[in-house]
Amino acid sequence: MSLFVDITKKFKGFSLRVKFSTDSERMGLLGASGCGKSMTLKCIAGIEKPDEGCIILNDKILFDSKKKIDLTPQKRKVGYLFQNYALFPNMTVEENIGCGLKGSTKEKQPRIAQMVELLHLQGLERRYPMQLSGGQQQRVALARILAYEPDVLMLDEPFSALDAYLKENLQQELLAVLKDYSGDTLIVSHNRDEIYSLCENIAIIDSGTLVLSGKTSDIFQKPIKLAAARLTGCKNISKAKKISEYELEAVDWGIVLQTADKITDRINYVGIRAHDIRVTDCLTDENAIPCKPLRIVDSPFERNIILECASNELWWKISKAYWRNTLSEKMPDYIRLPRESLMLLE
């Protein structure tokens, strides 16, 4: 199974330009709201038509602007899970699951029963969508798509309407289902945690342009691009000026930093994730700066300490257990930015 996408679609004041390929894998499209993620899925599904480019699924051309090919959605064998699930309100669970299948009711029943078991919908077969929870509706919608065995499965913000507790449980259930699915999967989300948990590979989309793609863990560790660093959750980013191959000035933080990676002429920014900042005893230690807290933002299990750094801020994230047990609930005098944790960004 493989999917190749290389398309351009222009709107007033906005252009979508994406190019990527998959190979029997789960790929996440990560980006802010309005960046073009969902539009990319709609172009693949045939709901929207690109202005230029091509879309090829398992060597079958779905769209090619030069060859004047544009298959209808019905001929693309694409499974698309919409944000609102799009269940038919006047159909029961089993009727919704079977509505896309060919054959008589009797002929459909084995496949419907298989999907009911796979998605843990036993006992809900005769219920209508309004009688289901959000999580149950999502599973019914997914069962309906999987029932007709699409070549590519596309999920558009699949957890946006669910509460945090239900979301975590369903993520694990969905991951178990997707591991047994032989086709390609595209998952659209603006939530980096969802993408990291579910997707082997990732494509970062910023303002309509795909800026970076690759293995999810690699991109989170070394985003390379400014937009990728921000979208994967880096709060600490400064403009950078190269001093030497392994030394730069973090302009916004007023500090000279030693780096582990070689600094090329393309590097314009430096970043560090909030949980990678460390405590030090001495200002003369490498990449050390005074610890000047401005404010503290608490979450249930973590403490976010916003530090004053030159005329800007640094976010430092630590667990509350570390705060109590290691720091003895006392702010240190200095922190340091480990050279191996610094991200050099274009």
Short mmCIF file of C-alpha atoms in Angstrom, two decimals:
data_model
loop_
_atom_site.label_atom_id
_atom_site.label_comp_id
_atom_site.label_asym_id
_atom_site.label_seq_id
_atom_site.Cartn_x
_atom_site.Cartn_y
_atom_site.Cartn_z
CA MET A 1 0.00 0.00 0.00
CA SER A 2 1.31 3.47 -0.85
CA LEU A 3 0.02 7.00 -1.26
CA PHE A 4 1.72 9.84 -3.13
CA VAL A 5 0.42 13.41 -2.87
CA ASP A 6 1.83 16.44 -4.67
CA ILE A 7 -0.80 19.17 -4.99
CA THR A 8 -1.37 22.91 -5.09
CA LYS A 9 -4.66 24.66 -4.42
CA LYS A 10 -5.02 28.43 -4.32
CA PHE A 11 -7.52 30.45 -2.33
CA LYS A 12 -7.88 34.18 -1.80
CA GLY A 13 -4.95 35.11 0.42
CA PHE A 14 -3.92 31.49 0.98
CA SER A 15 -2.26 28.70 -1.01
CA LEU A 16 -2.00 25.02 -0.14
CA ARG A 17 1.23 23.35 -1.31
CA VAL A 18 1.93 19.86 0.00
CA LYS A 19 4.04 16.96 -1.20
CA PHE A 20 4.48 13.70 0.70
CA SER A 21 4.29 9.93 0.34
CA THR A 22 3.41 7.03 2.63
CA ASP A 23 4.06 3.30 2.59
CA SER A 24 1.64 1.21 4.68
CA GLU A 25 2.15 3.43 7.69
CA ARG A 26 0.38 5.84 10.02
CA MET A 27 1.22 9.42 9.10
CA GLY A 28 0.13 12.46 11.07
CA LEU A 29 -0.52 15.86 9.54
CA LEU A 30 0.28 18.35 12.30
CA GLY A 31 -0.46 22.04 12.08
CA ALA A 32 -2.42 24.94 13.54
CA SER A 33 -6.11 25.42 12.77
CA GLY A 34 -6.62 26.76 9.26
CA CYS A 35 -3.22 25.66 7.94
CA GLY A 36 -4.64 23.34 5.27
CA LYS A 37 -4.60 19.92 6.98
CA SER A 38 -8.28 19.10 6.45
CA MET A 39 -8.22 20.56 2.94
CA THR A 40 -5.43 18.11 2.10
CA LEU A 41 -7.66 15.20 3.15
CA LYS A 42 -10.59 16.57 1.15
CA CYS A 43 -8.41 16.78 -1.96
CA ILE A 44 -7.32 13.15 -1.50
CA ALA A 45 -10.93 12.06 -0.98
CA GLY A 46 -12.12 13.93 -4.08
CA ILE A 47 -14.36 16.31 -2.15
CA GLU A 48 -12.17 19.24 -3.23
CA LYS A 49 -10.25 19.55 -6.49
CA PRO A 50 -6.62 20.78 -6.48
CA ASP A 51 -5.55 23.34 -9.04
CA GLU A 52 -2.41 21.43 -9.96
CA GLY A 53 -0.55 18.22 -9.16
CA CYS A 54 -1.30 14.55 -8.77
CA ILE A 55 -2.55 12.02 -6.22
CA ILE A 56 -1.66 8.35 -6.65
CA LEU A 57 -2.93 5.53 -4.42
CA ASN A 58 -1.43 2.05 -4.88
CA ASP A 59 -0.34 2.93 -8.45
CA LYS A 60 -3.87 4.11 -9.26
CA ILE A 61 -4.09 7.75 -10.34
CA LEU A 62 -6.85 9.49 -8.39
CA PHE A 63 -6.01 12.95 -9.69
CA ASP A 64 -3.63 14.33 -12.29
CA SER A 65 -4.07 17.88 -13.54
CA LYS A 66 -1.84 17.33 -16.59
CA LYS A 67 -3.58 14.11 -17.66
CA LYS A 68 -7.03 15.55 -16.87
CA ILE A 69 -7.79 12.70 -14.44
CA ASP A 70 -10.11 13.39 -11.49
CA LEU A 71 -11.87 10.30 -10.13
CA THR A 72 -15.09 10.74 -8.20
CA PRO A 73 -15.00 10.07 -4.45
CA GLN A 74 -16.93 6.82 -5.01
CA LYS A 75 -14.14 5.46 -7.23
CA ARG A 76 -11.22 6.32 -4.93
CA LYS A 77 -11.73 3.68 -2.22
CA VAL A 78 -10.84 6.18 0.47
CA GLY A 79 -12.19 6.03 4.02
CA TYR A 80 -12.75 9.49 5.52
CA LEU A 81 -13.75 9.94 9.18
CA PHE A 82 -15.12 13.47 9.56
CA GLN A 83 -14.81 15.48 12.76
CA ASN A 84 -18.56 15.17 13.46
CA TYR A 85 -18.58 11.45 12.44
CA ALA A 86 -21.47 12.05 9.95
CA LEU A 87 -23.63 9.14 11.13
CA PHE A 88 -27.13 8.80 9.69
CA PRO A 89 -29.45 9.74 12.59
CA ASN A 90 -32.36 7.60 11.35
CA MET A 91 -30.23 4.43 11.14
CA THR A 92 -29.23 2.05 13.91
CA VAL A 93 -25.62 1.19 14.65
CA GLU A 94 -25.67 -1.93 12.49
CA GLU A 95 -27.48 -0.10 9.68
CA ASN A 96 -24.88 2.68 9.75
CA ILE A 97 -22.05 0.15 9.60
CA GLY A 98 -23.61 -1.72 6.69
CA CYS A 99 -24.81 1.22 4.63
CA GLY A 100 -21.72 1.29 2.42
CA LEU A 101 -21.60 -2.44 1.78
CA LYS A 102 -22.98 -4.15 -1.29
CA GLY A 103 -25.35 -7.10 -1.14
CA SER A 104 -28.50 -8.09 0.72
CA THR A 105 -29.01 -7.57 4.44
CA LYS A 106 -28.21 -11.23 5.02
CA GLU A 107 -25.01 -11.00 2.96
CA LYS A 108 -23.86 -7.90 4.87
CA GLN A 109 -24.44 -9.37 8.32
CA PRO A 110 -21.15 -11.32 8.76
CA ARG A 111 -19.10 -8.23 7.94
CA ILE A 112 -21.21 -6.04 10.22
CA ALA A 113 -20.82 -8.54 13.07
CA GLN A 114 -17.06 -8.58 12.50
CA MET A 115 -16.89 -4.79 12.78
CA VAL A 116 -19.12 -4.75 15.87
CA GLU A 117 -16.72 -7.13 17.59
CA LEU A 118 -13.59 -5.33 16.37
CA LEU A 119 -14.78 -1.93 17.65
CA HIS A 120 -16.36 -3.30 20.86
CA LEU A 121 -19.93 -2.30 19.96
CA GLN A 122 -21.69 -5.41 21.25
CA GLY A 123 -25.09 -4.60 22.72
CA LEU A 124 -25.36 -1.32 20.81
CA GLU A 125 -26.41 -2.75 17.44
CA ARG A 126 -30.03 -1.54 17.62
CA ARG A 127 -29.34 1.88 19.08
CA TYR A 128 -29.51 5.14 17.13
CA PRO A 129 -26.68 7.75 17.11
CA MET A 130 -28.51 10.06 19.52
CA GLN A 131 -28.51 7.20 22.05
CA LEU A 132 -24.71 6.86 21.93
CA SER A 133 -21.89 8.68 23.69
CA GLY A 134 -19.31 10.61 21.70
CA GLY A 135 -16.83 7.77 21.98
CA GLN A 136 -19.38 5.22 20.85
CA GLN A 137 -20.35 7.37 17.87
CA GLN A 138 -16.70 7.59 16.86
CA ARG A 139 -16.32 3.81 16.97
CA VAL A 140 -19.46 3.33 14.88
CA ALA A 141 -18.16 5.79 12.28
CA LEU A 142 -14.81 4.01 12.20
CA ALA A 143 -16.52 0.62 11.90
CA ARG A 144 -18.56 1.89 8.95
CA ILE A 145 -15.39 3.00 7.16
CA LEU A 146 -13.40 -0.16 7.89
CA ALA A 147 -16.30 -2.38 6.81
CA TYR A 148 -15.70 -1.75 3.13
CA GLU A 149 -11.90 -2.09 3.42
CA PRO A 150 -10.59 1.24 2.08
CA ASP A 151 -7.05 1.48 0.71
CA VAL A 152 -6.37 4.57 2.81
CA LEU A 153 -7.98 5.62 6.07
CA MET A 154 -8.14 9.35 6.87
CA LEU A 155 -9.10 10.66 10.30
CA ASP A 156 -9.83 14.37 10.67
CA GLU A 157 -9.29 15.57 14.27
CA PRO A 158 -10.69 12.26 15.60
CA PHE A 159 -10.59 13.27 19.28
CA SER A 160 -11.52 16.95 19.16
CA ALA A 161 -15.02 16.44 20.57
CA LEU A 162 -14.06 14.10 23.42
CA ASP A 163 -13.15 14.79 27.03
CA ALA A 164 -9.61 14.08 28.26
CA TYR A 165 -10.35 10.79 30.06
CA LEU A 166 -12.30 9.29 27.16
CA LYS A 167 -9.73 10.59 24.68
CA GLU A 168 -6.85 8.68 26.28
CA ASN A 169 -8.80 5.40 26.35
CA LEU A 170 -9.96 5.76 22.75
CA GLN A 171 -6.46 6.59 21.54
CA GLN A 172 -5.28 3.21 22.78
CA GLU A 173 -8.28 1.43 21.27
CA LEU A 174 -7.78 3.19 17.95
CA LEU A 175 -4.06 2.37 17.93
CA ALA A 176 -4.87 -1.32 18.43
CA VAL A 177 -7.30 -1.22 15.48
CA LEU A 178 -4.86 0.64 13.23
CA LYS A 179 -2.06 -1.83 13.90
CA ASP A 180 -4.22 -4.52 12.28
CA TYR A 181 -5.17 -2.31 9.34
CA SER A 182 -3.12 -3.08 6.23
CA GLY A 183 -3.65 0.21 4.38
CA ASP A 184 -2.21 3.67 4.87
CA THR A 185 -3.56 5.94 7.58
CA LEU A 186 -3.55 9.75 7.66
CA ILE A 187 -4.43 11.45 10.93
CA VAL A 188 -5.02 15.21 11.01
CA SER A 189 -4.56 17.00 14.33
CA HIS A 190 -3.34 20.21 15.90
CA ASN A 191 -2.55 18.19 19.06
CA ARG A 192 1.10 17.12 19.11
CA ASP A 193 0.50 14.48 21.83
CA GLU A 194 -2.10 12.70 19.68
CA ILE A 195 0.19 12.67 16.68
CA TYR A 196 3.16 11.44 18.71
CA SER A 197 1.12 8.62 20.27
CA LEU A 198 -0.54 7.39 17.09
CA CYS A 199 1.73 8.11 14.14
CA GLU A 200 4.99 6.55 13.01
CA ASN A 201 5.66 9.44 10.65
CA ILE A 202 4.67 13.07 10.59
CA ALA A 203 4.26 15.94 8.14
CA ILE A 204 4.35 19.49 9.52
CA ILE A 205 2.10 21.97 7.70
CA ASP A 206 2.48 25.69 8.32
CA SER A 207 0.24 28.25 6.58
CA GLY A 208 -0.54 25.89 3.73
CA THR A 209 3.02 24.68 3.14
CA LEU A 210 4.48 21.34 4.16
CA VAL A 211 7.71 22.42 5.85
CA LEU A 212 9.06 19.11 7.17
CA SER A 213 8.25 15.39 7.13
CA GLY A 214 9.87 12.25 8.50
CA LYS A 215 9.91 9.86 11.43
CA THR A 216 7.85 11.30 14.29
CA SER A 217 10.38 10.68 17.07
CA ASP A 218 13.22 12.17 15.00
CA ILE A 219 11.33 15.38 14.21
CA PHE A 220 10.27 15.88 17.82
CA GLN A 221 13.90 15.44 18.89
CA LYS A 222 15.37 17.67 16.16
CA PRO A 223 12.70 19.77 14.44
CA ILE A 224 15.27 21.61 12.24
CA LYS A 225 12.68 24.20 11.11
CA LEU A 226 11.31 27.07 13.20
CA ALA A 227 7.68 26.21 12.38
CA ALA A 228 8.26 22.54 13.23
CA ALA A 229 9.76 23.43 16.61
CA ARG A 230 6.80 25.62 17.50
CA LEU A 231 4.19 23.10 16.34
CA THR A 232 5.84 20.28 18.27
CA GLY A 233 5.55 22.35 21.44
CA CYS A 234 8.84 24.21 21.92
CA LYS A 235 8.11 27.35 23.98
CA ASN A 236 11.68 28.63 24.16
CA ILE A 237 12.98 30.02 20.87
CA SER A 238 15.43 32.90 20.32
CA LYS A 239 16.93 34.55 17.28
CA ALA A 240 20.51 33.38 16.85
CA LYS A 241 23.74 34.85 15.51
CA LYS A 242 26.56 32.49 14.60
CA ILE A 243 29.86 33.25 16.35
CA SER A 244 31.79 30.11 15.39
CA GLU A 245 31.03 26.54 14.32
CA TYR A 246 29.91 25.56 17.83
CA GLU A 247 29.10 28.91 19.43
CA LEU A 248 26.22 31.33 18.90
CA GLU A 249 24.54 34.30 20.50
CA ALA A 250 20.95 33.76 21.59
CA VAL A 251 19.88 37.33 20.87
CA ASP A 252 16.56 37.30 22.71
CA TRP A 253 18.05 35.69 25.82
CA GLY A 254 21.23 37.79 26.00
CA ILE A 255 23.55 34.79 26.30
CA VAL A 256 26.33 33.12 24.31
CA LEU A 257 25.73 29.38 23.99
CA GLN A 258 27.99 26.44 23.21
CA THR A 259 26.31 23.87 20.92
CA ALA A 260 26.75 20.15 20.37
CA ASP A 261 25.79 20.37 16.70
CA LYS A 262 27.72 22.29 14.08
CA ILE A 263 26.17 25.67 13.28
CA THR A 264 25.62 26.25 9.57
CA ASP A 265 24.98 29.58 7.89
CA ARG A 266 21.30 28.62 7.50
CA ILE A 267 20.71 28.65 11.26
CA ASN A 268 18.68 31.70 12.34
CA TYR A 269 17.16 30.48 15.60
CA VAL A 270 17.98 28.36 18.63
CA GLY A 271 15.47 26.59 20.86
CA ILE A 272 15.26 24.40 23.93
CA ARG A 273 12.29 22.50 25.30
CA ALA A 274 11.04 23.58 28.71
CA HIS A 275 11.68 20.19 30.33
CA ASP A 276 15.32 20.09 29.11
CA ILE A 277 16.51 23.02 31.26
CA ARG A 278 18.72 21.95 34.16
CA VAL A 279 19.82 23.36 37.53
CA THR A 280 23.46 24.34 38.15
CA ASP A 281 25.39 25.67 41.15
CA CYS A 282 27.65 28.11 39.38
CA LEU A 283 27.20 30.89 36.84
CA THR A 284 30.56 29.98 35.28
CA ASP A 285 29.23 26.58 34.18
CA GLU A 286 28.68 26.16 30.46
CA ASN A 287 25.48 27.85 29.17
CA ALA A 288 24.48 28.96 32.69
CA ILE A 289 22.23 31.94 33.39
CA PRO A 290 20.76 33.45 36.58
CA CYS A 291 17.40 32.05 37.60
CA LYS A 292 15.00 35.01 37.82
CA PRO A 293 11.40 33.79 38.18
CA LEU A 294 8.61 36.06 36.91
CA ARG A 295 5.64 33.83 37.66
CA ILE A 296 4.62 30.21 38.19
CA VAL A 297 1.87 28.40 36.30
CA ASP A 298 0.76 25.16 37.91
CA SER A 299 -0.87 22.13 36.31
CA PRO A 300 -2.00 19.03 38.26
CA PHE A 301 1.39 17.29 38.13
CA GLU A 302 3.85 19.84 36.76
CA ARG A 303 5.12 23.28 37.59
CA ASN A 304 5.80 25.76 34.80
CA ILE A 305 8.26 28.41 35.94
CA ILE A 306 8.49 31.43 33.67
CA LEU A 307 11.92 33.00 33.99
CA GLU A 308 13.11 36.47 33.06
CA CYS A 309 15.86 36.22 30.45
CA ALA A 310 17.19 39.53 29.14
CA SER A 311 14.03 41.29 27.95
CA ASN A 312 12.27 37.99 27.19
CA GLU A 313 11.05 34.86 28.94
CA LEU A 314 12.16 31.25 29.31
CA TRP A 315 9.73 28.48 30.22
CA TRP A 316 11.11 25.85 32.61
CA LYS A 317 8.94 22.78 33.20
CA ILE A 318 9.53 20.42 36.15
CA SER A 319 7.48 17.81 37.95
CA LYS A 320 6.04 18.72 41.32
CA ALA A 321 7.86 15.71 42.79
CA TYR A 322 11.18 17.14 41.57
CA TRP A 323 10.23 20.53 43.04
CA ARG A 324 9.54 18.99 46.45
CA ASN A 325 12.24 16.32 46.62
CA THR A 326 15.20 17.84 44.79
CA LEU A 327 14.79 21.58 45.04
CA SER A 328 13.17 21.45 48.49
CA GLU A 329 10.61 23.95 47.18
CA LYS A 330 13.31 26.61 46.87
CA MET A 331 14.20 28.34 43.63
CA PRO A 332 17.80 27.71 42.51
CA ASP A 333 20.19 30.59 41.81
CA TYR A 334 21.17 29.41 38.34
CA ILE A 335 19.97 27.21 35.52
CA ARG A 336 21.78 26.00 32.42
CA LEU A 337 20.80 25.15 28.87
CA PRO A 338 22.62 21.86 28.07
CA ARG A 339 24.38 22.01 24.72
CA GLU A 340 23.05 18.54 23.76
CA SER A 341 19.47 19.78 24.26
CA LEU A 342 19.77 22.89 22.09
CA MET A 343 17.86 22.81 18.79
CA LEU A 344 19.40 24.67 15.86
CA LEU A 345 16.62 25.94 13.61
CA GLU A 346 16.35 27.31 10.11
#
